[in-house]
Short mmCIF file of C-alpha atoms and ligand atoms in Angstrom, two decimals:
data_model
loop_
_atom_site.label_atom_id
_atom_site.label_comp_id
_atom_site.label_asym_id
_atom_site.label_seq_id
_atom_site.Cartn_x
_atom_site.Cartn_y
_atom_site.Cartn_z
CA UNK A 89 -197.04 35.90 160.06
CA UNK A 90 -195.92 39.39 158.15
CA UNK A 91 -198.93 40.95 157.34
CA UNK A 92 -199.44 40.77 153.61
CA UNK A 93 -198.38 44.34 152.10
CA UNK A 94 -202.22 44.48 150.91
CA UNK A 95 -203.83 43.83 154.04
CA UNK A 96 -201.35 46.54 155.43
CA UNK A 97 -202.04 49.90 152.64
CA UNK A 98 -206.02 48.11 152.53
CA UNK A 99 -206.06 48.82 156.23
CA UNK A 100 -205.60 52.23 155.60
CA UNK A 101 -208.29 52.71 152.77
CA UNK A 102 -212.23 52.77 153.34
CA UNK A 103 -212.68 49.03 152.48
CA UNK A 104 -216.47 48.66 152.93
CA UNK A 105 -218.56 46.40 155.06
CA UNK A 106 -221.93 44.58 154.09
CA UNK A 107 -224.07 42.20 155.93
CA UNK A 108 -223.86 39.89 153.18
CA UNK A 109 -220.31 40.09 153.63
CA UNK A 110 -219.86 36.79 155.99
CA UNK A 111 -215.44 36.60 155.93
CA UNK A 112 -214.35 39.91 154.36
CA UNK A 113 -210.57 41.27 154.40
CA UNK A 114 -209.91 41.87 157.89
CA UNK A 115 -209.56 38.35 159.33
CA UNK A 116 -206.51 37.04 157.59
CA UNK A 117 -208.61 33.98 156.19
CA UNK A 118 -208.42 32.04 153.08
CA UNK A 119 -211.05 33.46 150.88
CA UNK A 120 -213.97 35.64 150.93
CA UNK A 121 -217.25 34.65 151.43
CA UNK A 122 -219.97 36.70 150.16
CA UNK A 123 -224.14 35.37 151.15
CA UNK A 124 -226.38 35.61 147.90
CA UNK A 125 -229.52 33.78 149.46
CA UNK A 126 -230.08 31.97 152.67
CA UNK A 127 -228.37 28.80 151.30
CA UNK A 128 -226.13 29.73 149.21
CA UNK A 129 -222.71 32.07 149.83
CA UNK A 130 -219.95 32.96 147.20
CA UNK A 131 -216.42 31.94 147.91
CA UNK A 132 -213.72 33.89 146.12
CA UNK A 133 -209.88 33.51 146.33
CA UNK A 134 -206.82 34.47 143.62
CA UNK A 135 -203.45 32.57 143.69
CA UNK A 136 -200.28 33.11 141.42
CA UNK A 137 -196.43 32.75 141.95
CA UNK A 138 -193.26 32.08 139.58
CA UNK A 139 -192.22 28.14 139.10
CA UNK A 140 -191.40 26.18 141.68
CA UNK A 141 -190.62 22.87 139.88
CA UNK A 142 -188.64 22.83 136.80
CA UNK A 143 -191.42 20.49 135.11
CA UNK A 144 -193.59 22.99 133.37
CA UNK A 145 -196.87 20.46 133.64
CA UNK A 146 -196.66 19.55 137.42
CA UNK A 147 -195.84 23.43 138.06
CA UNK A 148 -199.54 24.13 136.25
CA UNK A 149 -200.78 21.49 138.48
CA UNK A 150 -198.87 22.49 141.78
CA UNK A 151 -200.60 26.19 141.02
CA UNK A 152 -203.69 25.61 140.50
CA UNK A 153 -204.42 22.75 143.25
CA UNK A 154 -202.61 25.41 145.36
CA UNK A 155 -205.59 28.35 144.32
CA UNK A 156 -208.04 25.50 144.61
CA UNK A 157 -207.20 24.86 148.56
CA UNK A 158 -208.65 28.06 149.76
CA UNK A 159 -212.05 26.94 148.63
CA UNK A 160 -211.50 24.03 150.62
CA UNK A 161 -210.25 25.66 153.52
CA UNK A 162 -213.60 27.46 153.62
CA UNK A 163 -215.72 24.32 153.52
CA UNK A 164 -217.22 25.22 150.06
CA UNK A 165 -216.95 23.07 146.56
CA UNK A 166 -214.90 25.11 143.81
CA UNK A 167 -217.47 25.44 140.45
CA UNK A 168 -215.27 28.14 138.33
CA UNK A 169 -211.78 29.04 137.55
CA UNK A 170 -210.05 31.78 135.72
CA UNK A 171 -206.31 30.95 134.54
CA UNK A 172 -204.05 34.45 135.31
CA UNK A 173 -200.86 34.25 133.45
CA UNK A 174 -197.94 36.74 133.59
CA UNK A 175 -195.64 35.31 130.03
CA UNK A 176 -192.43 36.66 128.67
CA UNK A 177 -193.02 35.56 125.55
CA UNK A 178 -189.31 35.96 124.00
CA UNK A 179 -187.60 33.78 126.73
CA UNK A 180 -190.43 30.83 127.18
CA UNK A 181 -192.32 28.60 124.47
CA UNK A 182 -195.49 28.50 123.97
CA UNK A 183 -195.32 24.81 124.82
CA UNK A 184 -194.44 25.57 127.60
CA UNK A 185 -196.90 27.49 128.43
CA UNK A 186 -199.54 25.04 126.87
CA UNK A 187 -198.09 22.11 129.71
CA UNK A 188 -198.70 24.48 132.52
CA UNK A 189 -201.92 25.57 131.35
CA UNK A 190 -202.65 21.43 130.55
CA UNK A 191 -201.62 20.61 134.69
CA UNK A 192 -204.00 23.48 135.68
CA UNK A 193 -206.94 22.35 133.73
CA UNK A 194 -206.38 18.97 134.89
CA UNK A 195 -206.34 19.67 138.42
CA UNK A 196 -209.72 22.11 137.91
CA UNK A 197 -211.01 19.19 136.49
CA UNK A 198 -210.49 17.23 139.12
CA UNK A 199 -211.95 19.18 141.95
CA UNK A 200 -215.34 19.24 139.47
CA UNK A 201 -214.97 22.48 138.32
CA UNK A 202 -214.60 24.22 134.65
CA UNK A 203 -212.52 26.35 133.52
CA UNK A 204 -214.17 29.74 132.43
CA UNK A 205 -211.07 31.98 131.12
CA UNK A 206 -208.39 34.00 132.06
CA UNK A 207 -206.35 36.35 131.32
CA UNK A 208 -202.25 37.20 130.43
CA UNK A 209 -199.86 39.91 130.17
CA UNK A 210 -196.16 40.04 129.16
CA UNK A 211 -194.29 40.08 131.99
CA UNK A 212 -190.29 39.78 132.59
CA UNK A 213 -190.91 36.46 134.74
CA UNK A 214 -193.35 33.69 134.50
CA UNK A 215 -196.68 33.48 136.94
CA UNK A 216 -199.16 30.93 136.56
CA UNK A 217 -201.87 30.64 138.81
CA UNK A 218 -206.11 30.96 139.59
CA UNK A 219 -208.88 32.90 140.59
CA UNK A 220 -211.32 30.30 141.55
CA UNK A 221 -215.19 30.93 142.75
CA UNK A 222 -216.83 28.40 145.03
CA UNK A 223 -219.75 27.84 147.01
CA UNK A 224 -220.93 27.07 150.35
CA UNK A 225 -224.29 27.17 152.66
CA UNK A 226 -224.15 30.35 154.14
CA UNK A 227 -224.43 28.33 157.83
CA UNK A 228 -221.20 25.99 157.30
CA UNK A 229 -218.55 28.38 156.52
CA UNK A 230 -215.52 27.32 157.90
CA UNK A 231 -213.00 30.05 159.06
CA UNK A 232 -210.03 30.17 160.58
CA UNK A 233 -211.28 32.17 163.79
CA UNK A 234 -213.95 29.87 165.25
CA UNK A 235 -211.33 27.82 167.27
CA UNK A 236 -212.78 26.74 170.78
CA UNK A 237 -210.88 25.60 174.37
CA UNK A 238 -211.11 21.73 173.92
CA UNK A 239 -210.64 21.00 170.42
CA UNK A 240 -208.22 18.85 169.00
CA UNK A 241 -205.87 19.94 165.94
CA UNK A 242 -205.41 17.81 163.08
CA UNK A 243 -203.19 18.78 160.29
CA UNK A 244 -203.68 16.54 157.02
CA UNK A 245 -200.22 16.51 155.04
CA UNK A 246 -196.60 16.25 155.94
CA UNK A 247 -194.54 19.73 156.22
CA UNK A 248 -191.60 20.57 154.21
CA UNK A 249 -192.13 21.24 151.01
CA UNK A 250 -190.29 24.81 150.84
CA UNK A 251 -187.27 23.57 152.30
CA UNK A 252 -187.39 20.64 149.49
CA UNK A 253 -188.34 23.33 146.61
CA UNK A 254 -185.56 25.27 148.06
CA UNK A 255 -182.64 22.37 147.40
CA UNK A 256 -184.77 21.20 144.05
CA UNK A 257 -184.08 25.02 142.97
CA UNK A 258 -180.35 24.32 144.18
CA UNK A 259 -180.01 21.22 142.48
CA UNK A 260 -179.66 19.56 146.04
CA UNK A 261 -182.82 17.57 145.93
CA UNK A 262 -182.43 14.07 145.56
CA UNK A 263 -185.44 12.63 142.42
CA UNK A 264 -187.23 10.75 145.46
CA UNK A 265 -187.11 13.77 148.12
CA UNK A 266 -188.21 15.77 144.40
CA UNK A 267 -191.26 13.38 144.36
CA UNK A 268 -191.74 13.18 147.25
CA UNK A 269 -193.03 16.96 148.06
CA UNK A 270 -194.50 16.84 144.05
CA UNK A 271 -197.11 14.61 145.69
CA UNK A 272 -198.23 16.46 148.59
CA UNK A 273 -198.29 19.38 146.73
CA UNK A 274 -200.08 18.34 143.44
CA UNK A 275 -202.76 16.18 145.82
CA UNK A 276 -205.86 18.81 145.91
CA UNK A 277 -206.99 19.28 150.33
CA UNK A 278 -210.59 17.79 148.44
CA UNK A 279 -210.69 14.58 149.77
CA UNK A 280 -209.71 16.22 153.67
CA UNK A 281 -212.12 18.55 153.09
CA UNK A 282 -214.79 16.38 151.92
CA UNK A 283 -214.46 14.33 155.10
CA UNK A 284 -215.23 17.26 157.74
CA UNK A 285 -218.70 16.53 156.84
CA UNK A 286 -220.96 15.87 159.86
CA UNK A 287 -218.36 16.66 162.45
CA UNK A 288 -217.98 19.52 164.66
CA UNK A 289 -215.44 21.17 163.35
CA UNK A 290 -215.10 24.70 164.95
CA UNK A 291 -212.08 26.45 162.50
CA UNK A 292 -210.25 25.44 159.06
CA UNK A 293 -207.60 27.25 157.48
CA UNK A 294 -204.52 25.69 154.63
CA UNK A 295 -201.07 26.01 155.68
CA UNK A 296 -199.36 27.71 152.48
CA UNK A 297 -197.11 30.80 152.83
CA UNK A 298 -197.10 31.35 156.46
CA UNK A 299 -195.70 27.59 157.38
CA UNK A 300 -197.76 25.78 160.11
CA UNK A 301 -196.33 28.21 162.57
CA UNK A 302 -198.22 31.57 161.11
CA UNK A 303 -201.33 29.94 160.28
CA UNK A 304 -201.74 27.90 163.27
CA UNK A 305 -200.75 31.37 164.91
CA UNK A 306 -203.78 33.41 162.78
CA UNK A 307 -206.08 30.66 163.67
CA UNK A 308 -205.49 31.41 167.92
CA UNK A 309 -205.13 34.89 167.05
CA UNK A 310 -208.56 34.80 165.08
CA UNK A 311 -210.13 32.58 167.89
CA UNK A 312 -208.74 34.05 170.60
CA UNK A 313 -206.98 31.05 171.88
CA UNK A 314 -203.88 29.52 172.68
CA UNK A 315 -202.82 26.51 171.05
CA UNK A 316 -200.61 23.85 172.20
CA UNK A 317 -198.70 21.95 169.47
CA UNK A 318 -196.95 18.51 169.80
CA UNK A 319 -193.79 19.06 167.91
CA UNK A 320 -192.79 15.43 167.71
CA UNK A 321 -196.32 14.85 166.27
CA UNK A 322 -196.06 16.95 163.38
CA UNK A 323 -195.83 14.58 160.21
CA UNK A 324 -192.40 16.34 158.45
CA UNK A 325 -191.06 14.84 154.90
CA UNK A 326 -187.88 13.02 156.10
CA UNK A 327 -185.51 14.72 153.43
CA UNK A 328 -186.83 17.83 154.33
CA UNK A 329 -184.91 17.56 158.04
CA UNK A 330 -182.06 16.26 156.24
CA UNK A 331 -181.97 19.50 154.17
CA UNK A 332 -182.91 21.99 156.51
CA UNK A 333 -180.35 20.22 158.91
CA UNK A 334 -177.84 21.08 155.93
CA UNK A 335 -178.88 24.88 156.14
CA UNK A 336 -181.08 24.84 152.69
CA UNK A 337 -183.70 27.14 154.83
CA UNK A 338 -185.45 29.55 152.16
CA UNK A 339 -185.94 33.43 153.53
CA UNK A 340 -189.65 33.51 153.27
CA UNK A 341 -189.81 30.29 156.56
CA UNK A 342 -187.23 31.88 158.27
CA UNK A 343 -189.30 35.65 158.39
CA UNK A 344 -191.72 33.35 159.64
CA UNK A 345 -190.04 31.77 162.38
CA UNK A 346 -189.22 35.17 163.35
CA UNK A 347 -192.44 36.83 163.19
CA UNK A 348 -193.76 33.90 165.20
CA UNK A 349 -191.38 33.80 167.77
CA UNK A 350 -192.59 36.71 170.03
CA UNK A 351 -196.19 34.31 170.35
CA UNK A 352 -194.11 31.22 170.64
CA UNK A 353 -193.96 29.76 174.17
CA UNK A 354 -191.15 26.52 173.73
CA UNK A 355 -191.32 24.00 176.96
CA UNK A 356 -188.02 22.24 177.21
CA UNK A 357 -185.93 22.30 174.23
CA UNK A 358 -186.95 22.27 170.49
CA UNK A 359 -183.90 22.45 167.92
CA UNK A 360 -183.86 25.07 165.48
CA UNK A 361 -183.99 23.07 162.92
CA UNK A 362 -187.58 21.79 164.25
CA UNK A 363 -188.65 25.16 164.37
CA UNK A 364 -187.65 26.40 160.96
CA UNK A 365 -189.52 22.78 159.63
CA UNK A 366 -192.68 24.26 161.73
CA UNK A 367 -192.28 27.47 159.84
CA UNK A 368 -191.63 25.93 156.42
CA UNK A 369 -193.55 28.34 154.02
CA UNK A 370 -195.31 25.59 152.05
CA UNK A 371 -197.70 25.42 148.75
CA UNK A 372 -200.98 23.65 148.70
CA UNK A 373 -200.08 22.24 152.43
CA UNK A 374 -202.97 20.44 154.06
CA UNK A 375 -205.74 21.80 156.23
CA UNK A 376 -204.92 22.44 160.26
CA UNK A 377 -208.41 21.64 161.14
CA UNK A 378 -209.87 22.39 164.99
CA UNK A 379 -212.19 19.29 165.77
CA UNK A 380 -214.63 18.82 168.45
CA UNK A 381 -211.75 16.77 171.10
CA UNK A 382 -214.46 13.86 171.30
CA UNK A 383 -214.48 13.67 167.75
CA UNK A 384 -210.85 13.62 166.98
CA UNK A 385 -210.04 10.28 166.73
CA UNK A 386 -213.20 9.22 164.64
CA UNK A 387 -212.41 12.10 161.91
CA UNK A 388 -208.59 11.29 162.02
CA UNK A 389 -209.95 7.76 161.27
CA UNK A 390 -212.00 8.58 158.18
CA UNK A 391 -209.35 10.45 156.86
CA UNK A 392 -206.87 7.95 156.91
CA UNK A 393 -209.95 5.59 155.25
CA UNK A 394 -210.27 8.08 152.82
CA UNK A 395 -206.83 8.38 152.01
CA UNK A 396 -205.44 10.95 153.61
CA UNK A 397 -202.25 8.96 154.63
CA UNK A 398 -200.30 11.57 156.44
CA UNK A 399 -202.87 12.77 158.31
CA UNK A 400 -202.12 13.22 162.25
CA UNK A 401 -203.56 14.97 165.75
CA UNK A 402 -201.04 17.15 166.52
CA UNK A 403 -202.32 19.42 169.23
CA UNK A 404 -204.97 20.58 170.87
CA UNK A 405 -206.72 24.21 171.81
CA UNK A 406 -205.75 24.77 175.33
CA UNK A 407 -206.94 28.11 176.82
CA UNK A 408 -208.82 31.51 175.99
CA UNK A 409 -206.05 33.92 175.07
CA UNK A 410 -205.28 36.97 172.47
CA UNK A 411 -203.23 34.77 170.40
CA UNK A 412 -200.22 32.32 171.35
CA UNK A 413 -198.84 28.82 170.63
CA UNK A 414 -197.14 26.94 173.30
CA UNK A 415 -194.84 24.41 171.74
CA UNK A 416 -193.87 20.81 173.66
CA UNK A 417 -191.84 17.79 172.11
CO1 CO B 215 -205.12 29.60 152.45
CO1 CO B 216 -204.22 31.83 149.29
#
């Protein structure tokens, strides 16, 4: 994955350390987690973009469910949120504004949390999004970096939904293919995350921004593994094929396929348009989880029981390694 322009001028600043500090900057993970007693650690994450739906309401409720996953994706229960809004107030209403502020709340609801503030500032383009704080016990933090030889991957929703923004934006979507990728991204990773309970699970991370690609890449590269990813496996919205098949690829998954590529290892032969599906930058994804293997099948199981339709094994941790992802059909 490119290397967030923070994490790259951070890395040259005297960012300090703390033993309290249990998942601090450097590991490319979801949030940070900060220990206040023996049972009980902070979790802290911020999340904001520009519309990605035209519907101001399910926008607020994409956002927000989309700041809410990093919580998740740390094992920890979300208890505050902060709205951040950027508003140009001459071009957009304020009931506008109220409907995307209305989805947020809703979905902070939701996960059992309040909402606690915010703040805004004009801005030229709209941003909507959260800071959210969470908690955890300071001895179940799930990270992205505890991967181990033998697990089993699970990932928990279908892939796609940045090639299906992409043709929404280009009025290319079709209103089922619209709804579609509305519903995996709205649906909060709370119910997937609720069900890792009492299972070994060894490493946890969303797929958002980087596509399943770049975070299933930081995940080996945090673990120092090698994964080995079924692509035929991988639950993909069907119109999302169909578009990306038609070339409606946005910029940010294809920087991704290429960043992956040099840690890519493809046996036999995997169409491009596979690949750029695999790399699909997505919002509020689901969770790639790494699973004990011999508890794979019983965790895939209670997700499905607990609704988690789409969820699916799709590969398994293979070998010690600095980093890689060997790809098979
Ligand atoms: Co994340
Ligand atoms: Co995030």
């Amino acid at each position: 994955m490119p290397p967030g322009v923070l994490e790259e001028i951070l890395a040259g600043l005297p960012v300090r350390s703390d033993p309290n500090l249990l998942v601090g900057i450097e590991t490319a993970d979801d949030a940070g987690v900060y220990r206040l007693t023996d049972e009980i650690a902070l979790i802290q994450t911020v999340d904001f973009f520009t519309p990605i739906v035209n519907d101001p309401y399910i926008f607020g409720q994409i956002a927000a469910a989309n700041a809410l996953s990093d919580v998740y994706a740390m094992g920890g229960r979300p208890l505050t949120a902060l709205n951040i809004v950027c508003y140009p107030s001459k071009t957009v209403s304020k009931e506008v504004l109220k409907a995307i502020l209305a989805g947020g709340l809703d979905k902070v609801h939701e996960a059992g949390a309040l909402l606690v503030g915010g703040h805004s500032v004009d801005d030229t383009e709209l941003k909507y999004g959260l800071s959210v704080t969470g908690v955890v016990h300071p001895q179940r933090v799930l990270t992205n970096a505890g991967a181990q030889v033998g697990d089993r991957l699970i990932l928990t929703k279908p892939l796609g939904t940045g090639i299906i923004a992409t043709a929404i934006k280009g009025r290319a979507a079709s209103p089922e293919a619209e709804a579609q990728a509305v519903a995996v991204m709205v649906a909060l990773n709370r119910e997937a995350a609720e069900c890792l309970e009492g299972f070994t699970v060894h490493a946890v991370t969303d797929v958002t921004g980087f596509g399943l690609l770049g975070h299933a890449l930081e995940m080996a590269a945090g673990s120092g593994v090698e994964l080995t990813l079924s692509a035929s496996r991988v639950p993909i919205l069907a119109a999302a094929r169909e578009y990306a098949t038609m070339g409606l690829v946005p910029a940010g998954t294809f920087a991704n396929r290429n960043f992956c590529q040099k840690s890519l290892r493809v046996a036999g032969t995997i169409d491009v348009v596979t690949l750029d599906l695999l790399a699909d930058a997505q919002t509020n994804g689901g969770l790639l989880i790494a699973v004990a293997g011999d508890q794979a099948e019983t965790l895939l199981a209670r997700l499905h029981d607990r609704g988690v339709a789409a969820a699916a094994l799709i590969g398994e941790v293979t070998a010690v390694g600095p980093g890689a992802i060997n790809l098979k059909d």
